[in-house]
Amino acid sequence: MTTPTTTRALALREGGFASSPMPQVPDSLAPFLELREVPLPALKPGQVLIEVGLSPVNPSDLFFVQGSYGQPRVQGQAAGFEGVGVVIAAGGPAGEKLIGQRVSFLGTGTGAWAAHAVSDAALCIPLHPAVPEADGAALIVNPLTAVALVERARQTGGAFIVNAAASQLGRLILGLAKDEGLNAIAVIRRPDDVEALKALGAAEVLVSSAADFEAQAKAALKAHKPRALLDAVGDQATADLFFAMPAGARWVSYGKMSDEAPALTAMGQFIFMDKAIEGFWLSRWLPAAPPERAATVIRQVQERFATGRWQTRVGAELPLDQAIEGVIPAYRKSNGKVMIRP
Amino acid sequence: MTTPTTTRALALREGGFASSPMPQVPDSLAPFLELREVPLPALKPGQVLIEVGLSPVNPSDLFFVQGSYGQPRVQGQAAGFEGVGVVIAAGGPAGEKLIGQRVSFLGTGTGAWAAHAVSDAALCIPLHPAVPEADGAALIVNPLTAVALVERARQTGGAFIVNAAASQLGRLILGLAKDEGLNAIAVIRRPDDVEALKALGAAEVLVSSAADFEAQAKAALKAHKPRALLDAVGDQATADLFFAMPAGARWVSYGKMSDEAPALTAMGQFIFMDKAIEGFWLSRWLPAAPPERAATVIRQVQERFATGRWQTRVGAELPLDQAIEGVIPAYRKSNGKVMIRP
């Protein structure tokens, strides 16, 4: 088989970062992406080439293509953070044992919204045959983040708070917490999902738009004494919750849905109450995790999908040539993941 | 010798916390302290009773007596965080070997601004005869904080920033950094001390009131790539400096001289640049430090004082019965430590 040197991809129209703040979901992908043939770089040692099967549209993808994510865009490169596919070539011995394997992968060399993608062999996860394709496509970003965040919460002392808890990631976190016997306090904006999140395993569900939110939060903090605040929002309400938490609390920021710049209204708590603010980024956690720890996490994630305890709800599946016009309408309409099938 | 059951002390007039923000230095101590005989509690196992020789007035003492420190006041108890004295009784075997020894101590059982004080034996530091009394009195809070903070800076990667650098603690930190070959960027408010701090060992001295502060700071960050920000101020300028620092930066808050509530203007840096905010409090660090690490630190501190490399500059020395009226005027007038001699 000849290794391809170009591939059909949703390529970034611009490089670098946006010059002004961007919405969570753009009105259209057309200003940011174009479907075209892009060159594939020569594989370096440790890299592999993957024939992509399916790739999800994650919230972080939408930040990235707009230039408002933590990494700069490279003009002309494919977008897409993760996917599932088959390894068809390797740049060195580290990847050769993966050739022919179906893997979940991160688009670390080139993006996943393409017929082919370059990834690091060390970040490819060989899949058990029982893992459905949609689950394999969305196996890394959300599920590994959920497992890593719940592990971080457990390290800080057990009970924890998770906001934006109605998200796919929030739901994974709640189910995981229940299975592991950790009390999770879910914070959501609207009351619609209260019962669903309780059914998933939340010990408490607080609705931040409710008139009695502060009283509810106070009671929940008193009852559960959460030590970790898993935060995808980053607004002043999150800061207020953090400063209301007991001594030793850790504010773990892994997303920033709000445009607010929260004020540190009680800095003495860092000193006298041993509180701290830290960030979590899967792209940093995964390569830095001790191999046996990463392996344990990956085994857990696969088991959950293979046995059906976790399921990736697919909202829509679009071929590459319908993605630019179709992704945003499907994303807005659906509760499930929007998938791109190259 | 009969163990006393009461002692003459500068006792706190009020308990708990202040109901409104307090200045760094109050106009007078009279609203907060009164000189009177207070009961000494029975010694618990692990505690010792100390005949106090000398005790300094630290900035944290002034926050504490006003009710604006991290620990609540206990009405009727002596104030004073540290001092030097001789152990005269012990509550159990842990302290018995200290009886008759001259020690630096923290007033963990009762305050140090008293003729006698109760402390934890584990927090008493037996003194080398070559350590002068004034140095022994101020041996714990500032010097151990300096050593611990510089150690924290070294762990984060070498070069660091320290603000309020003209303070006694700032000067200790700068000297220590020089001895250990770490580049320290000193931030001060007024230009008076630039040369003195350079002579002490600062790699750079930035004056925050200068018109070109931002440009100076940018150049210093580029040249030294500091990873730790040792912060006693906690204002927006500190936050801005933190967000201008390179990836991996740690904002280590150990004081809060500013009333501002700094805004987190770039929260994505926690996620994507692995930044973090944490607190340092000696009262937590000291008992939690592994004994051999604490012993190393204490040996370093004593050596520095015994050999004269560090010196406690004494600004004034006041007997207990002149302290309430005399401390504040002396504190305002002097660059050196104000000492209370019971």
XYZ file of C-alpha atoms in Angstrom:
684
model
C 0.000 0.000 0.000
C 1.237 3.442 -0.849
C 1.190 5.898 1.999
C -0.786 8.986 0.957
C 1.012 12.319 0.964
C -2.111 14.483 0.868
C -5.598 14.088 2.293
C -9.046 15.651 2.046
C -9.654 17.771 5.118
C -11.601 20.562 6.763
C -8.687 22.977 6.760
C -8.302 26.087 8.906
C -8.648 29.286 6.892
C -6.670 31.346 9.416
C -3.729 30.873 11.745
C -3.092 32.059 15.285
C -5.678 33.427 17.655
C -8.851 35.438 17.141
C -8.406 39.176 17.635
C -11.668 39.502 19.565
C -13.695 37.231 21.898
C -15.685 34.516 20.150
C -18.980 32.830 21.058
C -19.091 29.249 22.306
C -20.845 28.218 19.116
C -20.248 30.213 15.920
C -23.106 31.037 13.548
C -21.317 29.212 10.760
C -18.129 27.238 10.175
C -17.685 28.732 6.685
C -15.546 31.703 7.815
C -13.173 29.340 9.612
C -12.893 26.134 7.574
C -12.696 25.051 3.957
C -12.819 21.557 2.475
C -9.676 20.917 0.458
C -6.747 18.617 -0.181
C -3.954 19.285 2.329
C -0.399 17.870 2.442
C 0.384 15.176 5.024
C 3.763 15.694 6.710
C 6.391 12.963 6.673
C 5.964 10.825 9.804
C 8.484 11.457 12.556
C 9.647 8.665 14.851
C 6.815 8.005 17.309
C 4.122 9.222 14.922
C 1.547 7.151 13.052
C -0.780 7.800 10.118
C -4.446 6.947 10.645
C -7.243 6.393 8.152
C -9.985 8.230 9.970
C -13.367 6.518 10.468
C -15.341 8.980 12.565
C -14.619 12.172 14.490
C -16.807 14.124 16.940
C -17.455 17.859 17.206
C -16.501 18.782 20.772
C -17.055 22.203 22.404
C -13.270 22.640 22.436
C -13.188 22.105 18.634
C -15.541 25.043 18.181
C -13.376 27.252 20.381
C -10.295 26.129 18.482
C -11.524 26.715 14.929
C -12.557 30.243 15.969
C -9.075 30.939 17.393
C -10.197 31.161 21.019
C -8.613 27.974 22.398
C -5.310 27.643 24.241
C -3.379 26.571 21.181
C -2.833 28.765 18.130
C -4.325 27.615 14.833
C -2.015 26.724 11.962
C -3.420 28.034 8.697
C -4.125 25.271 6.188
C -4.055 22.447 8.744
C -7.014 20.191 9.408
C -9.144 20.897 12.484
C -10.574 18.173 14.769
C -9.123 17.030 18.095
C -10.018 13.343 18.226
C -11.422 10.423 16.329
C -11.391 6.715 15.643
C -9.589 5.052 12.754
C -7.135 2.425 11.605
C -3.362 2.910 11.764
C -1.901 2.489 8.266
C 1.709 3.677 8.649
C 4.290 4.426 11.335
C 7.293 6.738 11.508
C 9.344 4.398 13.650
C 9.350 1.265 15.774
C 7.153 2.817 18.505
C 4.185 2.946 16.137
C 4.802 -0.148 14.045
C 3.018 -2.512 16.412
C -0.127 -0.403 15.932
C -0.318 -0.860 12.162
C -3.663 -2.413 11.226
C -5.147 -1.672 14.638
C -8.334 0.244 15.237
C -7.494 3.055 17.633
C -8.950 6.080 19.324
C -6.567 8.950 18.653
C -5.853 12.600 19.290
C -5.028 14.696 16.222
C -1.692 15.799 17.597
C 0.185 15.840 14.275
C -2.654 16.901 11.987
C -6.365 17.307 12.704
C -8.972 14.544 12.844
C -11.543 16.177 10.537
C -9.832 14.641 7.544
C -9.609 11.379 5.646
C -6.181 10.819 7.217
C -4.589 12.158 10.360
C -1.142 12.082 11.977
C -1.009 11.278 15.689
C 1.515 10.293 18.345
C 1.618 6.535 18.810
C 1.827 7.060 22.570
C -1.547 8.843 22.475
C -3.315 6.164 20.389
C -5.600 3.817 22.290
C -6.046 0.362 20.707
C -9.739 -0.509 20.903
C -11.468 -3.609 22.175
C -13.727 -5.030 19.425
C -16.781 -4.562 21.675
C -16.383 -0.774 21.750
C -18.853 0.743 19.212
C -17.429 3.114 16.618
C -19.164 6.242 17.936
C -17.806 5.531 21.409
C -14.330 4.982 19.984
C -14.550 8.303 18.147
C -15.329 10.197 21.366
C -13.312 8.004 23.706
C -10.530 10.351 24.615
C -11.459 13.984 25.208
C -14.604 13.691 27.307
C -14.273 10.261 28.957
C -10.594 10.550 29.865
C -11.224 14.078 31.115
C -14.076 12.760 33.268
C -11.964 9.972 34.718
C -8.986 12.251 35.349
C -11.154 14.943 36.964
C -12.974 12.504 39.246
C -9.594 11.075 40.218
C -8.427 14.618 41.045
C -11.581 15.151 43.115
C -10.984 11.931 45.021
C -7.417 13.024 45.811
C -8.711 16.233 47.383
C -11.022 14.422 49.712
C -14.131 12.838 48.254
C -17.167 15.036 47.744
C -16.908 17.594 44.963
C -18.795 20.217 42.968
C -19.141 20.083 39.185
C -20.696 22.942 37.235
C -22.092 22.924 33.687
C -23.120 19.486 34.897
C -25.769 18.911 32.228
C -23.060 18.700 29.544
C -21.972 15.337 28.125
C -18.831 15.599 30.209
C -20.808 16.573 33.301
C -22.989 13.499 32.887
C -19.979 11.200 32.556
C -18.515 12.752 35.703
C -21.735 12.213 37.682
C -22.057 8.577 36.658
C -18.452 7.933 37.511
C -18.771 9.620 40.894
C -21.775 7.470 41.753
C -19.949 4.275 40.784
C -17.008 5.284 42.932
C -19.111 6.314 45.913
C -18.207 10.005 45.766
C -20.859 12.613 46.533
C -21.133 14.984 43.584
C -22.895 18.346 43.840
C -24.062 19.256 40.328
C -24.539 22.910 39.435
C -26.670 23.665 36.384
C -28.160 26.834 34.988
C -31.722 25.751 34.241
C -34.044 23.457 36.192
C -34.878 21.143 33.232
C -32.262 18.506 33.983
C -32.553 18.191 37.759
C -34.243 14.795 37.787
C -32.082 13.352 34.989
C -28.879 14.327 36.802
C -30.145 12.898 40.087
C -30.933 9.675 38.254
C -27.385 9.645 36.881
C -26.018 9.821 40.392
C -25.715 13.438 41.557
C -25.958 13.683 45.350
C -27.380 17.202 44.966
C -28.405 19.285 41.976
C -28.264 23.069 42.434
C -29.895 25.391 39.911
C -27.844 28.578 39.700
C -30.742 30.612 38.294
C -33.028 29.697 41.218
C -33.947 32.400 43.727
C -32.805 30.269 46.646
C -29.512 29.181 45.015
C -27.326 30.685 47.735
C -29.252 28.995 50.547
C -29.277 25.701 48.634
C -25.549 25.946 48.007
C -24.829 26.747 51.636
C -26.801 23.714 52.802
C -25.098 21.441 50.258
C -21.629 22.700 51.260
C -22.448 22.051 54.894
C -23.828 18.589 54.240
C -21.107 17.294 51.899
C -18.015 19.447 52.575
C -16.795 19.257 48.959
C -13.081 19.871 48.487
C -12.836 20.040 44.694
C -14.673 22.383 42.352
C -14.558 21.004 38.808
C -15.174 24.127 36.771
C -16.017 24.577 33.089
C -17.559 28.028 33.548
C -15.154 30.406 35.310
C -17.598 33.161 36.283
C -17.992 35.161 39.497
C -20.589 32.694 40.804
C -17.921 29.995 40.545
C -15.460 32.159 42.486
C -18.098 32.849 45.141
C -18.768 29.124 45.481
C -15.021 28.465 45.796
C -14.643 31.006 48.593
C -17.656 29.459 50.372
C -16.075 25.992 50.293
C -14.275 24.535 53.307
C -10.537 24.712 53.966
C -8.335 22.826 51.547
C -10.638 23.440 48.573
C -9.184 23.164 45.059
C -10.689 25.121 42.162
C -9.880 22.959 39.149
C -10.485 24.981 35.981
C -10.881 22.868 32.845
C -13.121 25.134 30.751
C -14.094 28.777 30.444
C -17.637 29.153 29.122
C -18.141 32.552 30.777
C -16.635 35.828 29.595
C -16.416 37.180 33.148
C -13.079 37.831 34.889
C -13.954 36.602 38.379
C -12.557 38.613 41.302
C -10.576 37.006 44.109
C -12.621 38.467 46.945
C -11.038 36.502 49.799
C -7.363 35.981 48.971
C -6.538 35.306 52.607
C -8.133 31.883 52.068
C -5.170 30.826 49.944
C -2.941 31.522 52.931
C -5.034 30.589 55.920
C -7.339 27.943 54.459
C -4.897 26.229 52.124
C -7.077 26.822 49.086
C -5.681 26.790 45.559
C -6.627 27.323 41.932
C -5.226 25.033 39.293
C -5.977 24.046 35.729
C -6.612 20.734 34.042
C -5.837 20.085 30.395
C -6.068 16.601 28.982
C -3.365 17.343 26.400
C -0.967 17.909 29.291
C -2.317 15.267 31.649
C -2.230 12.358 29.220
C 1.455 12.390 28.195
C 2.498 13.308 31.762
C 0.495 10.582 33.519
C 2.568 7.599 34.646
C 2.019 4.872 32.011
C 0.393 2.446 34.443
C -1.996 5.133 35.648
C -2.932 6.106 32.112
C -3.408 2.442 31.258
C -5.748 1.965 34.221
C -7.786 4.968 33.198
C -7.999 3.851 29.591
C -9.046 0.353 30.648
C -11.821 1.814 32.811
C -13.059 4.004 29.988
C -13.111 1.180 27.465
C -14.870 -1.169 29.888
C -17.574 1.382 30.498
C -18.231 1.724 26.782
C -17.811 -1.969 25.974
C -20.346 -2.930 28.631
C -22.761 -0.131 27.722
C -22.539 1.685 31.056
C -21.374 4.684 29.103
C -22.819 5.481 25.733
C -22.015 8.231 23.307
C -25.327 9.705 22.252
C -24.986 10.515 18.559
C -27.090 13.463 17.430
C -26.085 13.569 13.780
C -23.500 12.106 11.441
C -22.283 14.171 8.491
C -19.908 13.359 5.634
C -16.913 15.639 5.216
C -18.435 17.526 2.290
C -21.594 18.418 4.240
C -19.852 19.326 7.471
C -19.177 23.028 6.911
C -22.843 23.798 6.317
C -24.329 21.024 8.435
C -22.410 20.891 11.706
C -23.672 24.065 13.379
C -27.412 23.491 12.717
C -27.055 19.889 13.918
C -25.023 20.990 16.958
C -27.669 23.520 17.976
C -30.528 21.066 17.476
C -29.204 17.988 19.188
C -28.377 16.870 22.688
C -26.160 14.143 21.273
C -22.709 14.365 19.708
C -22.440 15.594 16.151
C -20.065 13.298 14.243
C -18.088 13.845 11.058
C -17.466 10.759 8.873
C -14.604 11.344 6.410
C 10.441 26.311 91.271
C 6.686 26.755 91.276
C 5.118 26.865 87.868
C 3.112 30.099 87.552
C -0.604 29.827 86.876
C -1.069 33.417 85.725
C 1.125 35.867 83.838
C 1.274 39.569 82.939
C 0.279 39.982 79.325
C -0.938 42.270 76.575
C -4.383 40.684 76.397
C -6.854 40.924 73.520
C -9.859 43.075 74.385
C -12.071 41.411 71.772
C -12.568 37.960 70.304
C -13.219 36.797 66.743
C -12.779 38.878 63.629
C -13.183 42.579 62.897
C -16.542 43.474 61.395
C -14.960 45.855 58.860
C -11.628 46.056 56.989
C -8.692 47.250 59.079
C -5.544 49.191 58.129
C -2.141 47.519 58.031
C -1.048 49.605 60.996
C -3.676 50.817 63.487
C -3.545 54.333 64.935
C -3.285 52.901 68.414
C -3.134 49.527 70.152
C -5.308 50.767 73.040
C -8.652 49.739 71.493
C -7.330 46.210 70.970
C -5.056 45.333 73.893
C -4.887 45.817 77.643
C -2.069 44.999 80.059
C -3.321 42.630 82.737
C -2.781 39.384 84.568
C -4.157 36.454 82.562
C -4.512 32.782 83.555
C -2.052 30.269 82.095
C -3.725 27.034 80.987
C -2.541 23.675 82.358
C 0.073 22.283 79.979
C -1.103 19.510 77.674
C 1.220 16.711 76.574
C 3.554 18.176 73.962
C 3.285 21.718 75.312
C 5.913 23.707 77.202
C 5.856 26.862 79.317
C 8.362 29.569 78.402
C 9.662 32.520 80.372
C 9.652 35.096 77.608
C 12.768 37.209 77.034
C 11.923 39.263 73.944
C 9.178 39.304 71.319
C 8.949 41.225 68.027
C 6.049 43.171 66.542
C 5.478 41.627 63.106
C 3.072 42.958 60.451
C 0.973 39.836 60.996
C 0.670 40.705 64.717
C -0.898 44.030 63.808
C -3.380 42.334 61.492
C -4.166 39.789 64.187
C -4.796 42.168 67.099
C -7.203 44.120 64.875
C -9.113 40.946 63.981
C -8.113 40.920 60.319
C -5.799 37.891 60.294
C -6.675 34.333 59.291
C -7.201 33.139 62.843
C -9.931 34.439 65.124
C -8.873 36.275 68.270
C -9.692 34.779 71.662
C -10.804 37.484 74.037
C -8.572 37.785 77.106
C -5.646 35.858 75.571
C -2.220 37.356 75.082
C -1.282 38.552 71.581
C 2.174 38.025 70.017
C 3.124 35.335 67.516
C 6.767 34.622 68.342
C 9.602 35.286 70.734
C 12.670 34.010 72.505
C 12.758 32.655 76.035
C 13.701 29.835 78.359
C 11.586 26.694 78.764
C 10.633 26.315 82.427
C 8.018 23.527 82.390
C 6.695 20.779 80.148
C 3.350 19.014 79.856
C 4.868 15.676 78.947
C 7.979 13.807 77.876
C 8.145 15.519 74.448
C 8.940 18.845 76.085
C 10.953 17.723 79.087
C 14.270 17.628 77.251
C 13.783 21.331 76.479
C 13.560 22.455 80.120
C 16.256 25.039 80.841
C 16.936 25.611 77.132
C 16.826 28.950 75.401
C 14.446 28.589 72.468
C 12.808 30.530 69.702
C 9.108 29.785 69.907
C 5.722 30.397 68.342
C 2.951 31.427 70.738
C 0.727 28.537 69.748
C -0.790 27.915 73.199
C -0.855 31.494 74.491
C 0.621 34.667 72.997
C 4.246 35.816 73.204
C 3.551 39.377 74.375
C 3.550 38.194 77.961
C 5.933 37.292 80.755
C 5.154 33.610 80.107
C 3.843 31.805 77.059
C 2.646 28.297 76.218
C 3.980 26.745 73.022
C 4.182 23.381 71.311
C 7.498 21.680 72.022
C 7.651 20.576 68.396
C 7.619 24.224 67.307
C 10.370 25.345 69.732
C 13.810 25.832 68.223
C 16.714 25.331 70.671
C 19.193 28.142 70.077
C 22.917 28.058 69.500
C 24.670 30.306 72.068
C 26.077 32.458 69.240
C 22.612 33.572 68.120
C 21.936 37.063 69.564
C 18.743 37.552 71.548
C 17.068 39.897 69.032
C 17.727 37.379 66.265
C 16.348 34.578 68.424
C 13.197 36.630 69.081
C 12.527 37.074 65.357
C 13.966 33.757 64.217
C 10.820 31.978 63.172
C 8.193 34.040 61.374
C 10.292 36.018 58.894
C 13.425 33.885 58.439
C 11.660 30.539 58.211
C 9.123 32.084 55.862
C 11.978 33.402 53.709
C 13.705 30.033 53.587
C 10.488 28.162 52.869
C 9.440 30.613 50.139
C 12.819 30.536 48.402
C 12.697 26.748 48.564
C 9.230 26.884 46.943
C 10.605 29.208 44.257
C 13.494 26.845 43.559
C 11.042 23.937 43.157
C 9.147 25.855 40.480
C 12.248 26.436 38.424
C 14.783 28.951 39.665
C 14.159 32.612 38.916
C 11.288 34.228 40.807
C 9.506 37.495 41.516
C 9.058 38.873 45.035
C 6.920 41.941 45.690
C 6.923 44.224 48.760
C 10.609 43.403 48.470
C 11.813 46.288 50.645
C 10.239 44.662 53.716
C 12.385 42.816 56.269
C 11.112 39.562 54.837
C 11.765 40.730 51.285
C 15.360 41.539 52.179
C 15.906 38.130 53.748
C 14.489 36.512 50.612
C 16.798 38.498 48.329
C 19.918 37.661 50.322
C 18.984 34.019 50.390
C 18.309 33.949 46.650
C 21.720 35.438 45.944
C 23.469 32.889 48.162
C 21.646 30.091 46.411
C 22.274 31.413 42.920
C 18.636 32.116 42.098
C 17.724 35.217 40.093
C 15.233 37.281 42.081
C 13.179 40.058 40.505
C 12.269 42.481 43.290
C 9.132 44.606 42.922
C 8.892 47.678 45.162
C 6.565 50.630 45.233
C 8.988 53.531 45.575
C 12.419 54.047 44.002
C 14.255 54.763 47.311
C 15.457 51.227 47.908
C 16.584 50.205 44.420
C 20.318 50.328 45.117
C 20.042 48.743 48.569
C 18.083 45.805 47.185
C 20.518 45.343 44.308
C 23.342 45.301 46.842
C 21.452 42.628 48.802
C 21.357 40.458 45.725
C 18.304 41.259 43.590
C 18.922 40.422 39.935
C 16.451 43.155 38.957
C 14.536 45.767 40.927
C 11.279 46.990 39.378
C 9.542 50.082 40.741
C 5.786 49.626 40.351
C 5.089 53.364 40.506
C 7.476 54.098 37.621
C 6.011 55.206 34.300
C 7.907 52.496 32.421
C 7.020 49.703 34.881
C 5.231 47.591 32.303
C 8.102 47.751 29.824
C 10.621 47.039 32.589
C 8.586 44.100 33.813
C 8.239 42.696 30.306
C 11.996 42.858 29.774
C 12.711 41.253 33.151
C 10.219 38.445 32.495
C 11.831 37.788 29.130
C 15.360 37.809 30.529
C 14.790 35.643 33.612
C 11.628 33.624 32.904
C 10.551 33.576 36.569
C 8.229 30.739 37.528
C 7.239 31.739 41.075
C 5.606 34.966 42.210
C 6.089 35.385 45.964
C 3.277 37.763 46.805
C 2.583 39.781 49.946
C 0.375 42.347 48.198
C -2.458 40.657 46.270
C -3.540 43.573 44.082
C -4.493 43.748 40.401
C -0.914 44.635 39.432
C 0.164 41.330 40.986
C -2.478 39.466 38.991
C -1.378 41.238 35.803
C 2.233 40.240 36.481
C 1.142 36.639 37.083
C -0.705 36.472 33.776
C 2.363 37.938 32.015
C 4.626 35.207 33.431
C 5.622 32.169 31.395
C 3.874 28.797 31.411
C 4.046 26.869 34.661
C 4.004 30.007 36.824
C 2.912 29.703 40.467
C 1.367 32.652 42.302
C 2.299 31.999 45.926
C 0.239 34.272 48.164
C 1.665 34.735 51.655
C 0.334 38.195 52.515
C -2.444 40.571 51.518
C -1.408 44.185 51.964
C -3.803 45.461 49.297
C -7.558 45.819 49.701
C -8.163 45.087 46.023
C -9.930 41.939 44.818
C -7.803 41.140 41.765
C -9.648 39.852 38.690
C -8.644 36.656 36.906
C -8.444 38.158 33.423
C -6.917 35.147 31.664
C -8.319 31.999 33.280
C -7.424 29.926 30.244
C -3.825 30.116 31.469
C -4.670 27.765 34.338
C -5.737 25.214 31.749
C -3.396 25.760 28.838
C -0.314 27.152 30.579
C -0.390 25.061 33.730
C -0.469 28.101 35.996
C -1.745 27.941 39.563
C -2.452 30.048 42.611
C -1.608 28.728 46.030
C -1.078 30.066 49.523
C 1.782 29.829 51.972
C 1.292 30.009 55.716
C 4.154 29.242 58.041
C 1.781 27.957 60.732
C 0.747 25.238 58.312
C 4.106 24.660 56.650
C 6.119 24.167 59.815
C 4.202 21.280 61.444
C 3.611 19.663 58.036
C 7.219 19.814 56.857
C 9.086 16.508 57.064
C 11.209 16.701 60.237
C 14.523 16.427 58.384
C 13.508 19.209 56.009
C 12.420 21.452 58.859
C 15.670 20.677 60.675
C 17.710 21.646 57.608
C 15.834 24.902 57.284
C 16.232 25.715 60.966
C 19.960 24.952 60.838
C 20.347 27.293 57.846
C 18.466 30.069 59.594
C 20.484 29.771 62.796
C 23.780 29.648 60.922
C 22.914 32.803 59.063
C 22.223 34.627 62.308
C 25.088 33.054 64.252
C 27.585 34.077 61.571
C 26.080 37.552 61.153
C 25.037 37.069 57.515
C 21.530 37.811 58.647
C 20.856 40.402 61.282
C 17.649 41.529 62.879
C 17.685 45.300 62.806
C 16.112 46.425 66.091
C 14.322 49.753 65.858
C 13.073 50.021 69.426
C 12.700 47.912 72.547
C 9.804 48.542 74.888
C 8.893 47.015 78.252
C 5.462 45.417 78.524
C 3.951 48.372 80.406
C 4.995 50.886 77.733
C 4.036 48.766 74.755
C 0.403 49.785 74.294
C 1.271 53.445 73.927
C 4.777 53.031 72.513
C 4.627 50.322 69.851
C 2.763 52.155 67.093
C 4.841 55.371 67.188
C 8.037 53.302 67.218
C 6.727 51.041 64.432
C 5.920 54.012 62.214
C 9.260 55.695 62.887
C 11.668 52.837 62.458
C 12.928 50.632 59.679
C 14.028 48.055 62.250
C 11.954 45.608 64.274
C 10.088 46.922 67.277
C 10.628 44.544 70.196
C 8.656 43.996 73.381
C 10.644 42.917 76.468
C 8.385 41.393 79.111
